[in-house]
Amino acid sequence: MKKAMMERYTLERFREASGKILAIVREAQSVEAARQALFAHVSQEQYEMYGTTTISLGAKLHIIRDCARVWRSLLTARSDERAGFSNIQALWDLSHERFRPDLQPGFYAEMLHMAQGLEGKAEHLHAETERASDSLKGREAAIRRSDGLDLLWASVEAKMSRYEDGLLENTQQRRLARRTKIRQGLGATDKQFSDWRWQVAHIARNEVELGRMVTLLPKEREAIKMAVGGRLPFGVTPYYASLLDEEPEAGRDCALRAQVIPPLEYVEKMLAHRSDRECAFDFMLERDTSPIDLITRRYPAIAILKPYNTCPQICVYCQRNWEIDEAMAPDALAAPEELNAAMDYIERHPALREILVTGGDPLALPDKTLLDILHRLAAMPHVEVIRIGTRTPVTLPMRITPRLANALGKFREPGRRELCIVTHIEHPYEITPDLVAAVDRFKRQGISIFNQHVYSFFVSRRFEAAKLRMLLRRSGIEPYYTFMTKGKEETNAYRVPLARLLQEQKEEARLLPGSRRTDEPVYNVPGLGKNYLRAFQHRDLLAVMPDGARVYDFHPWEKGITERASYVGNDVPLLQYLSRLDEIGENPDDYESIWYYY
Ligand code: SF4
């Protein structure tokens, strides 16, 4: 963490900002009495602010409300027990001048902002400002507002233009040269390069092969070498390699490199768990939601079918990173008897109206094998929707041949059955004319395409995801889910705090037309399924840990239907996240309102 960021948040500064709170705690007779006194104070503070304030809602009133709610949640004995850490005990110790070496700047930063927020002293400014219409009415007010909105959009455009995309003329020119170089290096014709089978036969499987296609930084080379040496899955298609830049330091392709080149700490953690990977990395607890091999079921009317356990290219943070052995592993297709048993399971469960065929990447299967699987599903009267989960439009767009698109389109019987594609485009730089053409081949068959975005560190700068949404719609793809990154310890480098995702939704996505922000922000809770993040009533903030990590209690999706245990998960400390942004050249002040998203 950069020293400058840490120095902003010291115990002394926290004491200054939180004098009132510390005094209440100090005056209480016991920790329990302090808990009650502070709880009452927080409620009283909110009551008075709402009763007497002249502060407008747009400025800070909602922050007072949210901080009061969070304080109350943090102060309960239940929170202490669920989180395994007591914030009131920490405040008690601090107010009695007891040494707490465990408390770090991230903790003080959270407490300081919560104390300031409660008192209506939140320091952040609105991310954007628009000229108010003041006292104007009618057409005059509308013109003033329209002018303001033009200015607002101009600033949004300016911010989005920081991120290059694959449809820009410059990018296309650069990539044409990259493609020619890779193609010539592998002795291939243009026609061969555009053939998906040739691509699969030339997947870069180690640092030497990828190094021939693209400039690798020494640390990238080392990490790949270590991963491959430790038999971790690794693979990059020549097509995707052509999207990477010759000059990594230009920073345009960071998100793409992060998709396929594992960070060293990831490799080390994966290798440390070589023998117990199945348990250590099955973050989603798929083993507890798999009634039979190849099937995962978390909801009543949909199940996941995983007939094929490999992909043309390996994503570093793959949810099933313990299952996939190598890119296009020859033995990745499930055995016929296993697949039959899974199909029989679907057949025996007419509640299953929708089947997500994923893997691995089912579109990496040969046409006949894939179509046989789909025909079996389509023959079941209760299967109304077949979804195919695939990243081939991004990693191998030439796989979407007119013939394949046509064959898939035949599974659509409007009113009876739909077939749709769910893909995973992570960054605007991944959207290329090849990808757009592949999507178009599906669309011409009436096949809808949805995108699932993983909100990782490498796509989390201001307006980076907004730009992606703008391009997705333009390319015929509907933004569907935005996933909060998982708490998988080996993928820490990718994690983004929930507060940033909420901030992005409110301050960036909200500025886009409704058709561009159709994505639902979700957290895939282990063993439980999706927690919808937009509404705070689906979670509680239990505690702020000594390092500043927030601990959330995520409610089960079916809490209104049946009794089910919730899930407690630690988030990334906000100060740590802001510090990383600082390190890559972002101004942390541009993200200041993040402290007030809970
Ligand atoms: S495409 Fe999906 S299944 Fe394949 S490696 Fe990436 S995340 Fe995993």
XYZ file of C-alpha atoms and ligand atoms in Angstrom:
606
model
C 0.000 0.000 0.000
C 1.296 3.454 -0.851
C 2.453 5.384 2.174
C 0.587 8.535 1.186
C -2.750 6.735 1.274
C -1.984 5.116 4.621
C -0.918 8.377 6.139
C -4.264 9.898 5.410
C -5.869 7.647 7.994
C -4.215 7.594 11.377
C -5.519 6.932 14.873
C -5.087 10.627 15.645
C -7.216 11.707 12.711
C -9.831 9.156 13.620
C -9.881 10.476 17.216
C -10.402 14.005 15.944
C -13.267 13.058 13.652
C -14.928 10.677 16.071
C -14.705 12.659 19.327
C -18.403 12.439 20.046
C -18.552 8.696 19.486
C -15.464 7.945 21.538
C -16.739 10.138 24.388
C -20.038 8.205 24.540
C -18.189 4.908 24.653
C -15.721 6.181 27.270
C -18.460 7.373 29.589
C -20.295 4.048 29.620
C -19.769 1.659 32.525
C -19.113 -1.424 30.438
C -18.777 -2.609 26.864
C -22.417 -3.688 26.891
C -23.530 -0.314 28.227
C -21.399 1.380 25.541
C -23.093 -0.715 22.890
C -26.529 0.442 24.011
C -25.523 4.063 24.525
C -23.974 4.326 21.087
C -26.939 2.592 19.474
C -29.258 5.138 21.093
C -26.979 8.026 20.100
C -26.888 6.976 16.460
C -30.675 6.748 16.302
C -31.064 10.091 18.050
C -28.568 11.706 15.674
C -30.542 10.480 12.664
C -33.833 11.548 14.242
C -32.565 15.057 14.911
C -30.961 15.461 11.515
C -34.159 14.466 9.783
C -36.188 16.712 12.037
C -34.180 19.895 11.902
C -31.720 19.864 9.053
C -31.689 22.246 6.133
C -29.347 19.894 4.282
C -30.928 18.619 1.081
C -31.325 14.935 0.373
C -29.117 15.203 -2.700
C -26.264 16.519 -0.592
C -25.892 14.400 2.485
C -29.129 13.405 4.137
C -29.166 9.951 2.624
C -25.632 9.442 3.881
C -26.751 10.233 7.427
C -29.495 7.653 7.075
C -27.164 4.998 5.639
C -24.448 5.610 8.223
C -26.981 5.378 11.053
C -28.209 2.085 9.660
C -24.700 0.713 9.355
C -23.697 1.859 12.846
C -26.721 0.128 14.316
C -25.929 -3.046 12.436
C -22.288 -2.971 13.533
C -23.202 -2.514 17.190
C -25.290 -5.619 17.739
C -24.045 -8.635 19.664
C -25.247 -10.775 16.762
C -22.860 -8.973 14.438
C -19.947 -9.596 16.821
C -20.772 -13.251 16.915
C -21.320 -13.698 13.169
C -18.239 -11.700 12.174
C -15.957 -13.043 14.893
C -14.840 -9.510 15.664
C -16.315 -6.802 17.879
C -16.310 -3.211 16.684
C -17.695 -1.948 19.988
C -14.842 -3.681 21.821
C -12.347 -1.984 19.489
C -13.962 1.411 20.117
C -14.017 0.702 23.844
C -10.299 -0.066 23.837
C -9.485 3.023 21.792
C -11.590 5.266 23.997
C -9.740 3.922 27.057
C -6.348 4.454 25.458
C -5.683 0.712 25.227
C -3.075 -0.404 22.746
C -4.662 -2.106 19.718
C -1.800 -2.954 17.369
C -4.155 -5.007 15.196
C -6.076 -1.942 14.006
C -4.762 -0.652 10.691
C -5.286 2.494 8.602
C -8.092 0.761 6.678
C -10.031 0.375 9.923
C -9.556 4.003 10.954
C -10.551 5.139 7.489
C -13.868 3.281 7.696
C -14.649 4.469 11.217
C -13.733 8.027 10.370
C -16.001 8.156 7.351
C -18.858 6.543 9.215
C -18.525 9.044 12.045
C -18.367 11.991 9.646
C -21.233 10.639 7.571
C -23.484 10.301 10.584
C -22.885 13.914 11.535
C -23.639 15.196 8.047
C -19.963 15.930 7.402
C -19.261 13.527 4.577
C -16.474 15.079 2.560
C -17.142 13.673 -0.848
C -18.464 15.725 -3.714
C -20.815 14.520 -6.350
C -18.991 12.780 -9.129
C -20.720 14.964 -11.685
C -22.363 18.327 -11.393
C -25.136 19.664 -13.502
C -26.310 23.244 -13.625
C -29.503 23.437 -11.618
C -32.625 24.869 -13.233
C -33.053 27.020 -10.130
C -36.384 28.726 -10.188
C -37.030 28.434 -13.940
C -40.214 26.790 -15.128
C -41.559 25.211 -18.308
C -39.576 25.434 -21.561
C -36.909 27.681 -20.051
C -36.265 25.166 -17.284
C -36.204 22.363 -19.838
C -33.651 24.176 -22.023
C -31.443 24.878 -19.009
C -31.714 21.250 -17.983
C -31.012 20.076 -21.519
C -27.868 22.227 -21.685
C -26.738 20.807 -18.361
C -27.345 17.268 -19.555
C -25.302 17.924 -22.713
C -22.406 19.004 -20.534
C -22.841 16.010 -18.304
C -22.781 13.614 -21.252
C -19.722 15.355 -22.695
C -17.881 14.661 -19.464
C -19.054 11.028 -19.525
C -17.805 10.666 -23.118
C -14.481 12.180 -22.157
C -14.092 9.713 -19.329
C -15.096 6.727 -21.434
C -12.677 7.770 -24.162
C -9.782 6.945 -21.816
C -10.382 3.294 -22.622
C -9.590 2.026 -26.072
C -11.854 -0.495 -27.689
C -11.369 -3.022 -30.422
C -13.631 -1.254 -32.901
C -11.517 1.905 -33.103
C -9.710 2.388 -36.406
C -6.311 2.712 -34.695
C -6.797 -0.466 -32.733
C -7.873 -2.349 -35.831
C -4.782 -1.204 -37.736
C -2.501 -2.180 -34.893
C -4.120 -5.573 -34.617
C -3.937 -6.243 -38.305
C -0.173 -5.904 -38.044
C -0.158 -8.100 -34.930
C -2.212 -10.760 -36.669
C 0.069 -10.778 -39.698
C 3.113 -11.146 -37.489
C 1.625 -14.032 -35.493
C 0.331 -15.707 -38.613
C 3.666 -15.479 -40.396
C 5.503 -16.642 -37.277
C 3.349 -19.776 -37.287
C 3.622 -20.183 -41.063
C -0.129 -19.841 -41.640
C -2.231 -18.275 -44.350
C -4.949 -15.771 -43.564
C -7.503 -18.466 -44.334
C -5.895 -20.818 -41.835
C -5.823 -18.112 -39.172
C -9.566 -17.695 -39.671
C -10.222 -21.404 -39.204
C -11.144 -22.309 -35.638
C -9.585 -25.755 -35.883
C -6.267 -24.217 -36.904
C -6.583 -21.854 -33.942
C -7.184 -24.731 -31.544
C -4.213 -26.616 -32.974
C -1.982 -23.598 -32.300
C -3.035 -22.590 -28.796
C -0.053 -21.133 -26.930
C 0.462 -23.518 -24.039
C 3.491 -22.078 -22.302
C 5.553 -18.911 -21.946
C 7.765 -19.762 -24.905
C 4.865 -20.211 -27.326
C 3.015 -17.141 -26.085
C 6.296 -15.203 -26.026
C 6.629 -15.835 -29.761
C 3.260 -14.180 -30.325
C 3.462 -11.254 -27.928
C 5.909 -9.345 -25.769
C 5.804 -10.726 -22.233
C 7.059 -8.904 -19.174
C 9.632 -10.885 -17.146
C 7.171 -11.389 -14.266
C 4.523 -12.645 -16.697
C 6.982 -15.057 -18.245
C 7.979 -16.337 -14.823
C 4.380 -16.802 -13.641
C 3.374 -18.699 -16.787
C 6.447 -20.889 -16.548
C 5.703 -21.713 -12.939
C 2.018 -22.376 -13.686
C 2.775 -24.674 -16.599
C 5.543 -26.424 -14.648
C 3.018 -27.031 -11.864
C 0.494 -28.383 -14.376
C -1.973 -25.544 -13.881
C -4.204 -25.054 -16.925
C -2.938 -22.408 -19.305
C -3.772 -21.602 -22.893
C -4.208 -18.613 -25.194
C -5.547 -18.774 -28.741
C -3.474 -17.042 -31.463
C -6.542 -14.883 -32.148
C -6.673 -13.635 -28.550
C -2.889 -13.183 -28.527
C -3.336 -10.865 -31.515
C -5.515 -8.623 -29.315
C -2.615 -8.067 -26.916
C -0.234 -5.188 -27.546
C 3.446 -5.260 -28.411
C 3.999 -2.640 -25.712
C 2.437 -3.884 -22.476
C 3.527 -0.694 -20.741
C 0.977 1.247 -22.843
C -1.613 -0.249 -20.491
C -4.374 -0.669 -23.062
C -4.481 -4.436 -22.746
C -4.159 -4.816 -18.944
C -7.593 -6.381 -18.565
C -6.902 -8.851 -21.377
C -3.544 -9.890 -20.006
C -5.129 -10.309 -16.573
C -7.663 -12.673 -18.143
C -5.061 -15.174 -19.291
C -1.733 -14.503 -17.582
C -1.848 -15.609 -13.968
C -0.358 -13.341 -11.303
C 2.514 -14.964 -9.399
C 0.608 -15.047 -6.115
C -2.234 -16.920 -7.829
C 0.170 -19.543 -9.123
C 1.793 -19.933 -5.705
C -1.551 -20.431 -3.972
C -2.794 -22.866 -6.585
C 0.396 -24.900 -6.304
C 0.237 -24.888 -2.512
C -3.178 -26.532 -2.776
C -2.229 -28.989 -5.466
C -3.550 -31.994 -3.545
C -6.751 -30.508 -2.094
C -7.750 -28.157 -4.892
C -11.180 -29.648 -5.204
C -12.080 -28.598 -1.671
C -9.920 -25.494 -1.370
C -11.056 -23.804 -4.567
C -14.609 -25.045 -4.927
C -15.690 -21.651 -3.633
C -19.251 -22.078 -4.879
C -19.548 -25.383 -3.006
C -20.649 -27.051 -6.197
C -20.097 -30.395 -4.549
C -22.984 -29.526 -2.197
C -25.316 -28.539 -5.019
C -24.616 -31.340 -7.454
C -27.288 -34.042 -7.157
C -25.519 -36.126 -9.795
C -22.262 -35.796 -11.728
C -22.320 -33.082 -14.429
C -25.360 -31.334 -12.898
C -25.448 -28.334 -10.563
C -28.783 -27.198 -9.205
C -29.369 -24.184 -6.950
C -32.817 -23.037 -8.099
C -36.119 -24.809 -8.702
C -36.543 -24.360 -12.458
C -33.000 -24.272 -13.832
C -30.007 -26.578 -13.698
C -26.479 -26.439 -15.064
C -25.262 -29.234 -17.305
C -21.478 -29.556 -17.729
C -20.781 -32.083 -20.462
C -17.386 -30.737 -21.500
C -14.624 -29.851 -19.142
C -12.306 -27.698 -21.155
C -12.035 -24.444 -23.104
C -9.985 -23.084 -26.017
C -8.472 -20.585 -23.634
C -8.187 -20.572 -19.852
C -9.406 -17.644 -17.752
C -7.219 -17.193 -14.704
C -10.081 -16.665 -12.291
C -12.299 -19.408 -13.690
C -14.904 -20.413 -11.138
C -14.122 -24.047 -11.909
C -10.367 -23.658 -11.895
C -9.914 -26.858 -9.925
C -11.783 -28.935 -12.517
C -10.191 -27.899 -15.795
C -6.900 -29.652 -16.537
C -5.701 -27.986 -19.711
C -6.926 -26.037 -22.729
C -8.778 -28.358 -25.122
C -7.886 -31.415 -23.069
C -8.516 -34.462 -25.298
C -10.414 -36.377 -22.592
C -12.646 -33.484 -21.481
C -15.922 -34.816 -22.827
C -17.951 -36.663 -20.192
C -18.190 -40.424 -20.609
C -21.403 -41.532 -22.421
C -22.791 -43.302 -19.332
C -22.148 -40.210 -17.178
C -23.823 -37.937 -19.713
C -26.742 -40.367 -20.056
C -27.247 -40.369 -16.295
C -27.230 -36.552 -16.225
C -29.755 -36.425 -19.079
C -31.924 -38.964 -17.279
C -31.822 -36.738 -14.203
C -33.081 -33.766 -16.246
C -35.739 -35.961 -17.807
C -36.946 -37.126 -14.391
C -37.267 -33.536 -13.135
C -39.956 -31.725 -15.120
C -39.518 -28.699 -12.844
C -36.382 -27.941 -14.855
C -37.672 -25.542 -17.484
C -34.282 -24.116 -18.336
C -30.920 -25.815 -18.801
C -27.641 -23.919 -18.878
C -25.174 -25.974 -20.873
C -21.737 -24.842 -19.871
C -18.506 -26.373 -18.743
C -15.910 -25.744 -19.871
C -17.036 -24.252 -23.102
C -19.582 -26.351 -25.015
C -19.040 -24.390 -28.242
C -15.530 -25.813 -28.349
C -17.096 -29.228 -29.027
C -17.353 -30.489 -32.596
C -20.719 -29.643 -34.178
C -22.083 -33.178 -34.095
C -21.280 -33.827 -30.437
C -22.785 -30.502 -29.395
C -25.896 -30.934 -31.508
C -26.484 -34.464 -30.174
C -26.507 -33.086 -26.629
C -28.869 -30.277 -27.571
C -31.193 -32.638 -29.438
C -31.559 -34.761 -26.330
C -32.458 -31.717 -24.264
C -34.823 -30.383 -26.906
C -36.669 -33.700 -26.966
C -37.726 -33.204 -23.340
C -41.117 -31.484 -23.326
C -40.433 -29.518 -20.120
C -37.183 -27.911 -21.348
C -38.342 -24.495 -22.548
C -35.032 -22.657 -22.698
C -31.562 -23.919 -23.493
C -28.826 -21.496 -22.577
C -25.304 -22.030 -23.803
C -22.576 -20.526 -21.651
C -19.554 -19.778 -23.819
C -16.607 -17.468 -24.193
C -15.811 -18.530 -27.763
C -17.200 -15.276 -29.260
C -14.345 -13.600 -27.367
C -11.568 -16.144 -27.567
C -12.357 -17.878 -30.838
C -15.025 -15.966 -32.779
C -14.309 -17.939 -35.961
C -15.821 -20.949 -34.176
C -19.253 -19.359 -34.733
C -19.474 -20.533 -38.317
C -22.613 -19.776 -40.352
C -23.298 -23.511 -40.263
C -23.120 -23.709 -36.464
C -25.237 -20.590 -36.008
C -27.788 -21.988 -38.413
C -27.886 -25.362 -36.652
C -28.323 -23.694 -33.242
C -31.049 -21.435 -34.574
C -33.079 -24.528 -35.487
C -33.555 -25.314 -31.807
C -35.683 -22.206 -31.497
C -39.381 -22.910 -31.746
C -41.040 -19.621 -30.791
C -43.674 -20.234 -28.132
C -42.296 -23.686 -27.416
C -38.539 -23.394 -26.850
C -35.797 -20.772 -26.988
C -32.080 -21.158 -27.319
C -29.843 -18.312 -26.234
C -26.192 -17.600 -25.686
C -24.640 -16.265 -22.503
C -21.138 -15.007 -23.026
C -18.492 -13.223 -20.997
C -16.969 -10.105 -22.476
C -14.810 -8.453 -19.895
C -13.479 -5.276 -21.475
C -14.177 -2.914 -24.407
C -10.746 -3.875 -25.776
C -12.102 -7.415 -26.344
C -14.850 -6.207 -28.662
C -13.547 -6.608 -32.191
C -15.059 -6.720 -35.677
C -14.599 -10.518 -35.540
C -16.597 -10.732 -32.324
C -19.313 -8.451 -33.684
C -19.564 -10.564 -36.847
C -19.858 -13.762 -34.769
C -22.626 -12.199 -32.692
C -24.372 -11.109 -35.849
C -24.343 -14.672 -37.159
C -26.278 -15.712 -34.042
C -28.620 -12.742 -34.227
C -29.578 -13.517 -37.795
C -30.874 -16.844 -36.509
C -32.950 -15.032 -33.903
C -30.626 -16.134 -31.102
C -30.345 -13.649 -28.228
C -26.969 -12.998 -26.635
C -26.433 -11.914 -23.060
C -23.267 -10.839 -21.329
C -22.059 -11.726 -17.861
C -19.469 -9.280 -16.664
C -17.081 -10.071 -13.842
C -16.396 -6.798 -12.076
C -12.695 -7.364 -11.496
C -10.035 -4.851 -10.501
C -8.864 -4.566 -14.087
C -12.192 -3.225 -15.324
C -13.186 -1.161 -12.324
C -11.890 2.328 -13.098
C -14.354 5.165 -13.481
C -16.580 4.634 -16.548
C -14.660 1.562 -17.761
C -17.673 -0.760 -17.351
C -19.971 1.983 -18.663
C -18.005 2.021 -21.887
C -18.333 -1.748 -22.131
C -22.113 -1.498 -21.753
C -22.313 1.132 -24.485
C -20.423 -1.123 -26.890
C -22.274 -4.294 -25.956
C -25.639 -2.915 -26.974
C -24.218 -1.455 -30.128
C -23.007 -4.966 -30.970
C -26.351 -6.654 -30.287
C -25.495 -8.028 -26.839
C -27.589 -7.455 -23.741
C -25.791 -6.726 -20.452
C -27.207 -9.399 -18.131
C -25.283 -9.871 -14.884
C -22.422 -8.009 -13.287
C -20.730 -10.313 -10.820
C -19.035 -9.143 -7.694
C -15.719 -10.983 -7.618
C -15.590 -14.004 -5.420
C -13.713 -14.232 -2.149
C -11.476 -16.943 -3.562
C -8.161 -16.272 -1.878
C -6.065 -17.261 -4.903
C -7.736 -14.533 -6.973
C -7.289 -11.657 -4.525
C -5.634 -9.554 -7.218
C -8.942 -9.462 -9.085
C -11.190 -8.509 -6.208
C -13.079 -5.249 -5.999
C -15.020 -4.173 -2.923
C -18.785 -4.306 -3.078
C -18.874 -0.563 -2.394
C -17.150 0.140 -5.717
C -19.624 -1.989 -7.635
C -22.519 -0.131 -5.996
C -20.842 3.206 -6.676
C -20.395 2.256 -10.328
C -24.047 1.354 -10.632
C -25.249 4.608 -9.056
C -22.783 7.130 -10.436
C -21.758 5.695 -13.797
C -24.177 3.068 -15.130
C -27.112 5.259 -14.060
C -26.088 7.888 -16.590
C -26.585 5.474 -19.504
C -29.850 4.831 -21.344
C -31.918 2.075 -19.741
C -31.255 -0.388 -22.559
C -27.508 -0.212 -21.783
C -27.777 -0.864 -18.061
C -29.922 -3.964 -18.031
C -27.312 -5.849 -16.019
C -28.164 -6.942 -12.503
C -25.318 -6.689 -9.985
C -25.074 -9.989 -8.125
C -22.875 -11.910 -5.743
C -22.849 -15.632 -6.286
C -23.053 -16.860 -2.725
C -21.357 -20.206 -2.112
C -23.863 -23.021 -1.893
C -26.805 -20.607 -2.062
C -26.877 -18.869 -5.435
C -27.237 -15.251 -6.451
C -27.655 -12.469 -3.943
C -29.067 -9.364 -5.627
C -26.866 -6.500 -4.581
C -28.916 -3.540 -5.732
C -31.102 -3.600 -2.625
C -29.372 -3.380 0.740
C -32.112 -5.369 2.461
C -30.541 -8.523 1.052
C -27.465 -8.179 3.250
C -26.210 -6.753 6.552
C -22.885 -5.155 7.253
C -21.700 -7.019 10.344
C -18.314 -5.523 11.095
C -15.262 -3.648 9.923
C -12.253 -5.857 10.538
C -8.886 -4.568 11.842
C -7.538 -4.275 8.274
C -10.634 -2.365 7.165
C -12.344 -5.292 5.429
C -16.095 -5.114 5.725
C -17.834 -8.310 6.732
C -21.235 -8.877 5.178
C -23.998 -11.268 6.014
C -25.446 -12.190 2.617
C -29.017 -13.374 2.840
C -30.141 -16.478 0.962
C -32.217 -15.739 -2.126
C -35.132 -17.782 -0.774
C -35.312 -16.106 2.629
C -38.885 -14.970 1.974
C -39.927 -18.481 1.005
C -38.155 -20.839 3.334
C -35.735 -20.987 6.254
C -32.138 -21.059 5.105
C -28.814 -20.039 6.655
C -27.136 -16.875 5.422
C -23.500 -16.575 4.341
C -20.828 -14.462 5.979
C -18.108 -13.137 3.703
C -15.208 -10.692 4.068
C -14.779 -7.976 1.475
C -11.630 -6.259 0.218
C -10.608 -3.315 2.459
C -11.605 -0.092 0.715
C -8.340 1.632 1.543
C -6.411 -1.248 0.014
C -8.486 -0.982 -3.156
C -8.052 2.809 -3.397
C -4.369 2.384 -2.836
C -4.121 -0.031 -5.766
C -5.983 2.466 -7.934
C -3.491 5.097 -6.812
C -0.640 2.806 -7.869
C -1.993 2.485 -11.407
C -2.304 6.243 -11.782
C -5.902 6.841 -10.730
C -6.734 9.708 -8.427
C -8.314 8.151 -5.299
C -10.186 11.412 -4.702
C -12.246 10.676 -7.805
C -13.638 7.681 -5.926
C -14.154 9.405 -2.565
C -17.890 8.716 -2.335
C -17.082 4.978 -2.237
C -16.956 5.141 1.567
C -20.698 5.713 1.675
C -21.806 2.717 -0.319
C -22.630 -0.147 1.992
S -14.395 -19.829 -20.445
Fe -15.519 -20.164 -18.515
S -15.152 -22.320 -18.013
Fe -13.611 -21.729 -19.547
S -11.815 -21.123 -18.374
Fe -13.029 -19.273 -18.780
S -14.356 -19.030 -16.975
Fe -13.573 -21.158 -16.956
